[in-house]
GROMACS .gro file of C-alpha atoms in nm:
model
  371
    1MET     CA    1  -3.242   5.459   3.130
    2LYS     CA    2  -3.194   5.534   2.773
    3ASN     CA    3  -2.937   5.794   2.661
    4ASN     CA    4  -3.201   6.006   2.493
    5SER     CA    5  -2.971   6.292   2.380
    6ARG     CA    6  -2.717   6.215   2.110
    7TYR     CA    7  -2.463   6.480   2.133
    8THR     CA    8  -2.150   6.464   1.921
    9ARG     CA    9  -1.824   6.591   2.076
   10ARG     CA   10  -1.835   6.900   1.855
   11SER     CA   11  -2.195   6.993   1.962
   12PHE     CA   12  -2.098   6.909   2.325
   13LEU     CA   13  -1.822   7.164   2.320
   14ARG     CA   14  -2.021   7.421   2.124
   15THR     CA   15  -2.292   7.391   2.392
   16LEU     CA   16  -2.034   7.444   2.664
   17SER     CA   17  -1.904   7.751   2.497
   18TYR     CA   18  -2.249   7.904   2.494
   19SER     CA   19  -2.309   7.848   2.866
   20ALA     CA   20  -2.158   8.100   3.115
   21GLY     CA   21  -2.217   7.862   3.391
   22THR     CA   22  -1.956   7.620   3.254
   23LEU     CA   23  -1.668   7.865   3.279
   24ALA     CA   24  -1.542   7.744   3.624
   25LEU     CA   25  -1.563   7.389   3.499
   26MET     CA   26  -1.359   7.445   3.182
   27PRO     CA   27  -1.039   7.273   3.305
   28ALA     CA   28  -1.221   6.960   3.365
   29PHE     CA   29  -1.415   6.981   3.031
   30LYS     CA   30  -1.093   7.049   2.843
   31SER     CA   31  -0.966   6.718   2.987
   32LEU     CA   32  -1.283   6.550   2.863
   33ALA     CA   33  -1.255   6.705   2.530
   34ALA     CA   34  -0.900   6.583   2.498
   35CYS     CA   35  -1.014   6.229   2.525
   36SER     CA   36  -1.185   6.265   2.187
   37LEU     CA   37  -0.859   6.352   2.014
   38PRO     CA   38  -0.700   6.051   1.821
   39GLY     CA   39  -0.390   5.912   1.982
   40LYS     CA   40  -0.057   5.996   1.838
   41ASP     CA   41   0.024   5.635   1.754
   42LYS     CA   42  -0.304   5.445   1.683
   43ARG     CA   43  -0.658   5.381   1.805
   44LEU     CA   44  -0.654   5.096   2.069
   45GLY     CA   45  -0.846   4.778   2.030
   46ILE     CA   46  -1.093   4.682   2.297
   47ALA     CA   47  -1.223   4.325   2.356
   48LEU     CA   48  -1.543   4.305   2.553
   49VAL     CA   49  -1.551   4.001   2.788
   50GLY     CA   50  -1.915   3.909   2.847
   51LEU     CA   51  -2.182   4.005   2.598
   52GLY     CA   52  -2.477   4.073   2.824
   53GLY     CA   53  -2.715   4.361   2.828
   54TYR     CA   54  -2.458   4.627   2.917
   55SER     CA   55  -2.211   4.525   2.661
   56GLY     CA   56  -2.474   4.497   2.398
   57GLY     CA   57  -2.692   4.789   2.492
   58GLN     CA   58  -2.429   5.040   2.600
   59LEU     CA   59  -2.061   4.957   2.550
   60ALA     CA   60  -2.072   4.821   2.186
   61PRO     CA   61  -2.284   5.120   2.063
   62ALA     CA   62  -2.058   5.366   2.243
   63LEU     CA   63  -1.751   5.203   2.078
   64GLN     CA   64  -1.896   5.323   1.740
   65GLU     CA   65  -1.854   5.672   1.860
   66THR     CA   66  -1.513   5.653   2.031
   67LYS     CA   67  -1.210   5.822   1.864
   68ASN     CA   68  -0.917   5.669   2.057
   69CYS     CA   69  -1.046   5.314   2.066
   70TYR     CA   70  -1.264   5.070   1.884
   71LEU     CA   71  -1.441   4.729   1.927
   72ALA     CA   72  -1.171   4.492   1.813
   73GLY     CA   73  -1.271   4.169   1.975
   74ILE     CA   74  -1.522   3.977   2.200
   75VAL     CA   75  -1.509   3.692   2.449
   76THR     CA   76  -1.818   3.484   2.505
   77GLY     CA   77  -1.922   3.140   2.602
   78THR     CA   78  -2.220   3.150   2.374
   79PRO     CA   79  -2.147   3.048   2.008
   80SER     CA   80  -2.469   3.210   1.882
   81LYS     CA   81  -2.359   3.549   2.031
   82ALA     CA   82  -2.018   3.508   1.873
   83ASP     CA   83  -2.181   3.461   1.535
   84SER     CA   84  -2.429   3.750   1.569
   85TRP     CA   85  -2.180   3.996   1.701
   86SER     CA   86  -1.923   3.913   1.442
   87LYS     CA   87  -2.171   3.993   1.173
   88LYS     CA   88  -2.305   4.300   1.334
   89TYR     CA   89  -1.975   4.462   1.415
   90ASN     CA   90  -1.746   4.299   1.145
   91ILE     CA   91  -1.533   4.123   1.399
   92PRO     CA   92  -1.283   3.871   1.244
   93ASP     CA   93  -1.282   3.520   1.367
   94LYS     CA   94  -0.931   3.558   1.491
   95ASN     CA   95  -1.049   3.816   1.744
   96ILE     CA   96  -1.326   3.607   1.897
   97TYR     CA   97  -1.247   3.403   2.207
   98ASN     CA   98  -1.425   3.192   2.463
   99TYR     CA   99  -1.351   3.154   2.831
  100ASP     CA  100  -1.135   2.852   2.781
  101ASN     CA  101  -0.901   2.994   2.520
  102PHE     CA  102  -0.902   3.349   2.657
  103ASP     CA  103  -0.535   3.342   2.761
  104SER     CA  104  -0.427   3.309   2.399
  105ILE     CA  105  -0.542   3.670   2.354
  106ALA     CA  106  -0.183   3.746   2.467
  107ASN     CA  107  -0.081   3.665   2.113
  108ASN     CA  108  -0.320   3.911   1.951
  109PRO     CA  109  -0.173   4.255   1.868
  110ASP     CA  110  -0.520   4.386   1.756
  111ILE     CA  111  -0.643   4.397   2.120
  112ASP     CA  112  -0.482   4.640   2.370
  113ILE     CA  113  -0.759   4.661   2.630
  114VAL     CA  114  -0.981   4.400   2.785
  115TYR     CA  115  -1.313   4.522   2.926
  116VAL     CA  116  -1.439   4.286   3.192
  117VAL     CA  117  -1.824   4.284   3.186
  118LEU     CA  118  -1.898   3.962   3.363
  119PRO     CA  119  -2.079   3.854   3.685
  120ILE     CA  120  -1.896   4.005   3.970
  121SER     CA  121  -1.761   3.675   4.095
  122MET     CA  122  -1.557   3.651   3.772
  123HIS     CA  123  -1.413   4.007   3.779
  124LYS     CA  124  -1.094   3.903   3.973
  125GLU     CA  125  -1.016   3.601   3.763
  126PHE     CA  126  -1.044   3.773   3.421
  127THR     CA  127  -0.885   4.096   3.533
  128ILE     CA  128  -0.582   3.902   3.648
  129ARG     CA  129  -0.574   3.674   3.340
  130ALA     CA  130  -0.602   3.981   3.116
  131ALA     CA  131  -0.314   4.158   3.290
  132GLN     CA  132  -0.099   3.837   3.274
  133ALA     CA  133  -0.184   3.829   2.897
  134GLY     CA  134  -0.037   4.171   2.874
  135LYS     CA  135  -0.352   4.368   2.816
  136HIS     CA  136  -0.468   4.674   3.001
  137VAL     CA  137  -0.797   4.626   3.184
  138ILE     CA  138  -1.125   4.810   3.245
  139CYS     CA  139  -1.333   4.630   3.503
  140GLU     CA  140  -1.694   4.700   3.556
  141LYS     CA  141  -1.827   4.811   3.883
  142PRO     CA  142  -1.856   4.699   4.153
  143MET     CA  143  -1.489   4.593   4.114
  144ALA     CA  144  -1.512   4.262   4.304
  145LEU     CA  145  -1.680   4.055   4.561
  146ASN     CA  146  -1.481   4.230   4.841
  147ALA     CA  147  -1.194   4.468   4.899
  148GLY     CA  148  -0.949   4.169   4.942
  149GLU     CA  149  -1.015   4.067   4.592
  150CYS     CA  150  -0.963   4.424   4.475
  151ALA     CA  151  -0.621   4.434   4.624
  152GLU     CA  152  -0.526   4.112   4.440
  153MET     CA  153  -0.642   4.263   4.110
  154ILE     CA  154  -0.441   4.592   4.157
  155ALA     CA  155  -0.130   4.387   4.255
  156ALA     CA  156  -0.156   4.166   3.950
  157CYS     CA  157  -0.197   4.461   3.711
  158LYS     CA  158   0.099   4.645   3.873
  159LYS     CA  159   0.317   4.335   3.850
  160ALA     CA  160   0.232   4.301   3.484
  161ASN     CA  161   0.279   4.677   3.421
  162ARG     CA  162  -0.064   4.713   3.295
  163MET     CA  163  -0.317   4.985   3.365
  164LEU     CA  164  -0.639   4.902   3.548
  165SER     CA  165  -0.948   5.127   3.542
  166ILE     CA  166  -1.294   5.074   3.688
  167GLY     CA  167  -1.609   5.151   3.477
  168TYR     CA  168  -1.709   5.469   3.668
  169ARG     CA  169  -1.872   5.645   3.376
  170LEU     CA  170  -2.004   5.930   3.594
  171HIS     CA  171  -1.661   6.069   3.656
  172PHE     CA  172  -1.688   6.186   3.283
  173GLU     CA  173  -2.051   6.314   3.305
  174PRO     CA  174  -2.071   6.696   3.326
  175HIS     CA  175  -2.346   6.720   3.600
  176ASN     CA  176  -2.156   6.482   3.826
  177ILE     CA  177  -1.829   6.671   3.763
  178GLU     CA  178  -2.010   6.982   3.871
  179MET     CA  179  -2.112   6.805   4.194
  180MET     CA  180  -1.748   6.733   4.258
  181ARG     CA  181  -1.652   7.088   4.199
  182LEU     CA  182  -1.926   7.244   4.411
  183GLY     CA  183  -1.857   7.018   4.702
  184GLN     CA  184  -1.480   6.975   4.693
  185LYS     CA  185  -1.418   7.346   4.622
  186GLU     CA  186  -1.678   7.451   4.892
  187ILE     CA  187  -1.839   7.688   4.640
  188TYR     CA  188  -2.134   7.724   4.878
  189GLY     CA  189  -1.935   7.695   5.194
  190LYS     CA  190  -1.857   7.378   5.378
  191VAL     CA  191  -2.075   7.075   5.311
  192THR     CA  192  -2.302   6.986   5.618
  193SER     CA  193  -2.482   6.677   5.507
  194ILE     CA  194  -2.552   6.459   5.214
  195ASP     CA  195  -2.862   6.247   5.115
  196THR     CA  196  -2.853   6.001   4.820
  197GLY     CA  197  -3.028   5.700   4.702
  198ASN     CA  198  -3.021   5.469   4.399
  199GLY     CA  199  -3.229   5.174   4.298
  200PHE     CA  200  -3.497   5.032   4.078
  201THR     CA  201  -3.788   4.791   4.101
  202TYR     CA  202  -3.656   4.450   3.979
  203ARG     CA  203  -3.891   4.281   3.736
  204GLY     CA  204  -3.644   4.060   3.558
  205ASP     CA  205  -3.554   3.706   3.549
  206PRO     CA  206  -3.596   3.548   3.903
  207ASN     CA  207  -3.300   3.323   3.818
  208ALA     CA  208  -3.067   3.591   3.696
  209TRP     CA  209  -2.703   3.594   3.818
  210ARG     CA  210  -2.771   3.926   4.001
  211LEU     CA  211  -2.996   3.743   4.245
  212LYS     CA  212  -2.736   3.472   4.320
  213LYS     CA  213  -2.502   3.564   4.608
  214ALA     CA  214  -2.218   3.347   4.490
  215LEU     CA  215  -2.216   3.533   4.151
  216ALA     CA  216  -2.321   3.882   4.261
  217GLY     CA  217  -2.181   3.914   4.608
  218GLY     CA  218  -2.499   4.092   4.712
  219GLY     CA  219  -2.806   4.263   4.572
  220GLY     CA  220  -2.913   4.626   4.546
  221LEU     CA  221  -2.624   4.750   4.742
  222MET     CA  222  -2.358   4.599   4.516
  223ASP     CA  223  -2.540   4.686   4.196
  224MET     CA  224  -2.706   5.025   4.279
  225GLY     CA  225  -2.567   5.133   4.608
  226VAL     CA  226  -2.210   5.185   4.471
  227TYR     CA  227  -2.332   5.488   4.282
  228SER     CA  228  -2.475   5.654   4.597
  229ILE     CA  229  -2.150   5.572   4.782
  230GLN     CA  230  -1.955   5.712   4.500
  231GLY     CA  231  -2.167   6.024   4.497
  232SER     CA  232  -2.110   6.089   4.863
  233ARG     CA  233  -1.741   6.044   4.831
  234TYR     CA  234  -1.671   6.248   4.523
  235SER     CA  235  -1.906   6.530   4.638
  236LEU     CA  236  -1.687   6.569   4.948
  237GLY     CA  237  -1.343   6.451   4.804
  238LYS     CA  238  -1.304   6.267   5.140
  239GLU     CA  239  -1.315   5.909   5.265
  240PRO     CA  240  -1.573   5.801   5.521
  241LEU     CA  241  -1.457   5.662   5.855
  242PHE     CA  242  -1.747   5.473   6.000
  243VAL     CA  243  -2.090   5.341   5.891
  244LYS     CA  244  -2.419   5.224   6.042
  245ALA     CA  245  -2.653   5.025   5.823
  246THR     CA  246  -2.976   4.827   5.825
  247GLU     CA  247  -3.147   4.608   5.569
  248GLU     CA  248  -3.521   4.592   5.485
  249LYS     CA  249  -3.668   4.300   5.281
  250THR     CA  250  -4.032   4.272   5.161
  251ASN     CA  251  -3.997   4.007   4.890
  252HIS     CA  252  -3.824   3.724   5.067
  253GLU     CA  253  -3.866   3.478   4.791
  254LEU     CA  254  -3.718   3.682   4.509
  255PHE     CA  255  -3.435   3.821   4.727
  256ARG     CA  256  -3.377   3.512   4.941
  257GLU     CA  257  -3.005   3.517   4.860
  258VAL     CA  258  -2.925   3.892   4.831
  259ASP     CA  259  -3.027   4.214   4.986
  260GLU     CA  260  -3.328   4.401   4.860
  261THR     CA  261  -3.313   4.747   5.032
  262VAL     CA  262  -3.031   4.874   5.250
  263PHE     CA  263  -3.004   5.204   5.438
  264TRP     CA  264  -2.684   5.350   5.582
  265GLU     CA  265  -2.516   5.658   5.726
  266LEU     CA  266  -2.161   5.728   5.652
  267GLU     CA  267  -1.952   5.935   5.893
  268PHE     CA  268  -1.699   6.155   5.715
  269PRO     CA  269  -1.406   6.356   5.877
  270GLY     CA  270  -1.541   6.675   6.045
  271GLY     CA  271  -1.860   6.509   6.156
  272ILE     CA  272  -2.025   6.526   5.809
  273LEU     CA  273  -2.295   6.270   5.774
  274ALA     CA  274  -2.407   6.112   5.440
  275LYS     CA  275  -2.736   5.920   5.443
  276GLY     CA  276  -2.760   5.659   5.164
  277LYS     CA  277  -2.984   5.389   5.039
  278SER     CA  278  -3.002   5.126   4.764
  279SER     CA  279  -3.272   4.902   4.648
  280TYR     CA  280  -3.398   4.636   4.407
  281ASN     CA  281  -3.746   4.734   4.497
  282ASN     CA  282  -3.765   5.119   4.488
  283ASN     CA  283  -3.711   5.374   4.208
  284TRP     CA  284  -3.457   5.607   4.346
  285GLY     CA  285  -3.178   5.812   4.180
  286TYR     CA  286  -3.079   6.133   4.344
  287LEU     CA  287  -2.779   6.300   4.511
  288LYS     CA  288  -2.849   6.600   4.736
  289VAL     CA  289  -2.578   6.807   4.917
  290LYS     CA  290  -2.643   7.066   5.182
  291ALA     CA  291  -2.377   7.330   5.237
  292GLU     CA  292  -2.359   7.636   5.461
  293LYS     CA  293  -2.480   7.866   5.184
  294GLY     CA  294  -2.722   7.651   4.995
  295THR     CA  295  -2.824   7.312   4.856
  296PHE     CA  296  -2.719   7.144   4.526
  297GLY     CA  297  -2.801   6.814   4.378
  298LEU     CA  298  -2.896   6.586   4.087
  299GLU     CA  299  -3.226   6.399   4.010
  300PRO     CA  300  -3.200   6.188   3.813
  301ALA     CA  301  -2.840   6.152   3.905
  302PHE     CA  302  -2.699   5.833   3.799
  303GLY     CA  303  -2.862   5.715   3.467
  304TYR     CA  304  -2.704   5.695   3.118
  305GLY     CA  305  -2.876   6.014   3.021
  306GLY     CA  306  -3.149   6.250   3.129
  307ILE     CA  307  -2.943   6.373   3.429
  308ARG     CA  308  -3.057   6.700   3.573
  309GLY     CA  309  -2.920   6.926   3.840
  310ASN     CA  310  -2.977   7.244   4.038
  311SER     CA  311  -2.782   7.468   4.267
  312PRO     CA  312  -2.826   7.812   4.422
  313ALA     CA  313  -2.724   7.949   4.086
  314GLY     CA  314  -3.018   7.771   3.909
  315GLU     CA  315  -3.037   7.477   3.674
  316MET     CA  316  -2.727   7.309   3.570
  317ASN     CA  317  -2.689   7.389   3.202
  318PHE     CA  318  -2.494   7.090   3.076
  319PRO     CA  319  -2.553   6.865   2.778
  320GLN     CA  320  -2.613   6.491   2.800
  321ILE     CA  321  -2.322   6.297   2.664
  322ASN     CA  322  -2.245   5.934   2.582
  323GLN     CA  323  -2.080   5.862   2.915
  324GLN     CA  324  -1.940   5.528   2.812
  325ALA     CA  325  -1.776   5.669   2.499
  326PHE     CA  326  -1.605   5.945   2.704
  327GLN     CA  327  -1.503   5.692   2.971
  328MET     CA  328  -1.333   5.442   2.721
  329ASP     CA  329  -1.178   5.722   2.512
  330ASP     CA  330  -1.019   5.872   2.822
  331PHE     CA  331  -0.876   5.540   2.927
  332ALA     CA  332  -0.728   5.488   2.578
  333ARG     CA  333  -0.586   5.839   2.589
  334CYS     CA  334  -0.431   5.766   2.927
  335ILE     CA  335  -0.261   5.464   2.793
  336LEU     CA  336  -0.141   5.630   2.470
  337GLN     CA  337  -0.002   5.935   2.675
  338LYS     CA  338   0.114   5.723   2.972
  339LYS     CA  339  -0.097   5.919   3.211
  340PRO     CA  340  -0.289   5.785   3.511
  341THR     CA  341  -0.660   5.716   3.479
  342ARG     CA  342  -0.891   5.921   3.705
  343VAL     CA  343  -1.070   5.599   3.804
  344PRO     CA  344  -0.801   5.337   3.886
  345GLY     CA  345  -0.838   5.017   4.071
  346GLU     CA  346  -0.777   5.189   4.405
  347GLU     CA  347  -1.095   5.387   4.350
  348GLY     CA  348  -1.294   5.065   4.312
  349MET     CA  349  -1.130   4.924   4.620
  350ARG     CA  350  -1.236   5.229   4.831
  351ASP     CA  351  -1.593   5.163   4.747
  352MET     CA  352  -1.568   4.801   4.828
  353LYS     CA  353  -1.425   4.880   5.168
  354VAL     CA  354  -1.729   5.087   5.237
  355ILE     CA  355  -1.954   4.802   5.109
  356ASP     CA  356  -1.776   4.542   5.318
  357ALA     CA  357  -1.828   4.767   5.628
  358ILE     CA  358  -2.201   4.817   5.539
  359TYR     CA  359  -2.251   4.436   5.529
  360ARG     CA  360  -2.058   4.404   5.856
  361SER     CA  361  -2.289   4.653   6.019
  362ILE     CA  362  -2.597   4.486   5.896
  363ALA     CA  363  -2.476   4.159   6.047
  364SER     CA  364  -2.358   4.314   6.381
  365GLY     CA  365  -2.620   4.573   6.421
  366LYS     CA  366  -2.339   4.809   6.518
  367ARG     CA  367  -2.152   5.102   6.384
  368GLU     CA  368  -1.849   4.968   6.198
  369ARG     CA  369  -1.518   5.121   6.112
  370ILE     CA  370  -1.432   5.138   5.736
  371VAL     CA  371  -1.094   4.974   5.702
   0.00000   0.00000   0.00000
């Protein structure tokens, strides 16, 4: 989805001040606004590792709007990309790396943060290498192939005394922040159930890395399902205990290595059930929460823009923002002010524990404990 509304931070805050419905959310929004303030010392340099569609279509443009950080370097195995990105974003040759000489980034004071935007099978390696090179790390979601790899990444960053954040942009998006508030604060009473789904109809390259299990770890569940899992978890503010899951596959040739469509039911403390689904062959994108005194939800829920929400109070009157810009600015601010990120590696590992259990349930046909 395109981010079709180009709000500046000033217009964002002005819109918030005009909306009575935002008053209860102002503490969270003040935190968001703070990430747009320049750091006391300097703007931090970010190097993007992997120059695929997300880096080129979302992250690099967002870094033209950030206040606390900027695009300082790139890491790519494709010389033609190195040349075109260098010209487009005025990146000096000394800040351009490939995967072989990546470790020499340790000697570059221009780069403070490494953003890993690679196939999932490479997340662990380059997160650990970046930390060992003395750089703070943002790793795209899903964090790794499994929870065990996540634990290794977290340990490596802690050993190197570097901060690790996961690319959960929706933790900075106003509609999703409102879902957190409504559910966790029990504004409409206790949550009784959740229904959420995320997916799209895959029409891309049949040889893409996302369809290779060795590179992606899985299919629609890893790529799209993580948003639905996140939505359930942050709407409740609780961790699920058990899951029962099934898989459906209609295009066996295209999805011969990875899952196409997965359905699951998460069991949370207190007996709350969250139905979820993910797909590479269905266009879903919603998050609905039922509570004792009403229902609230988002649809579309998880895109880069165009998010809409409703609650018993009416339509959620929040602006669309550049989620990636807010996400990266917040992490830079956390580094500059020595504060913890709201989306640390532990948050990514929690999702991977759920995903691991979903795959176990598909294989066993049984209800599985999330451990």
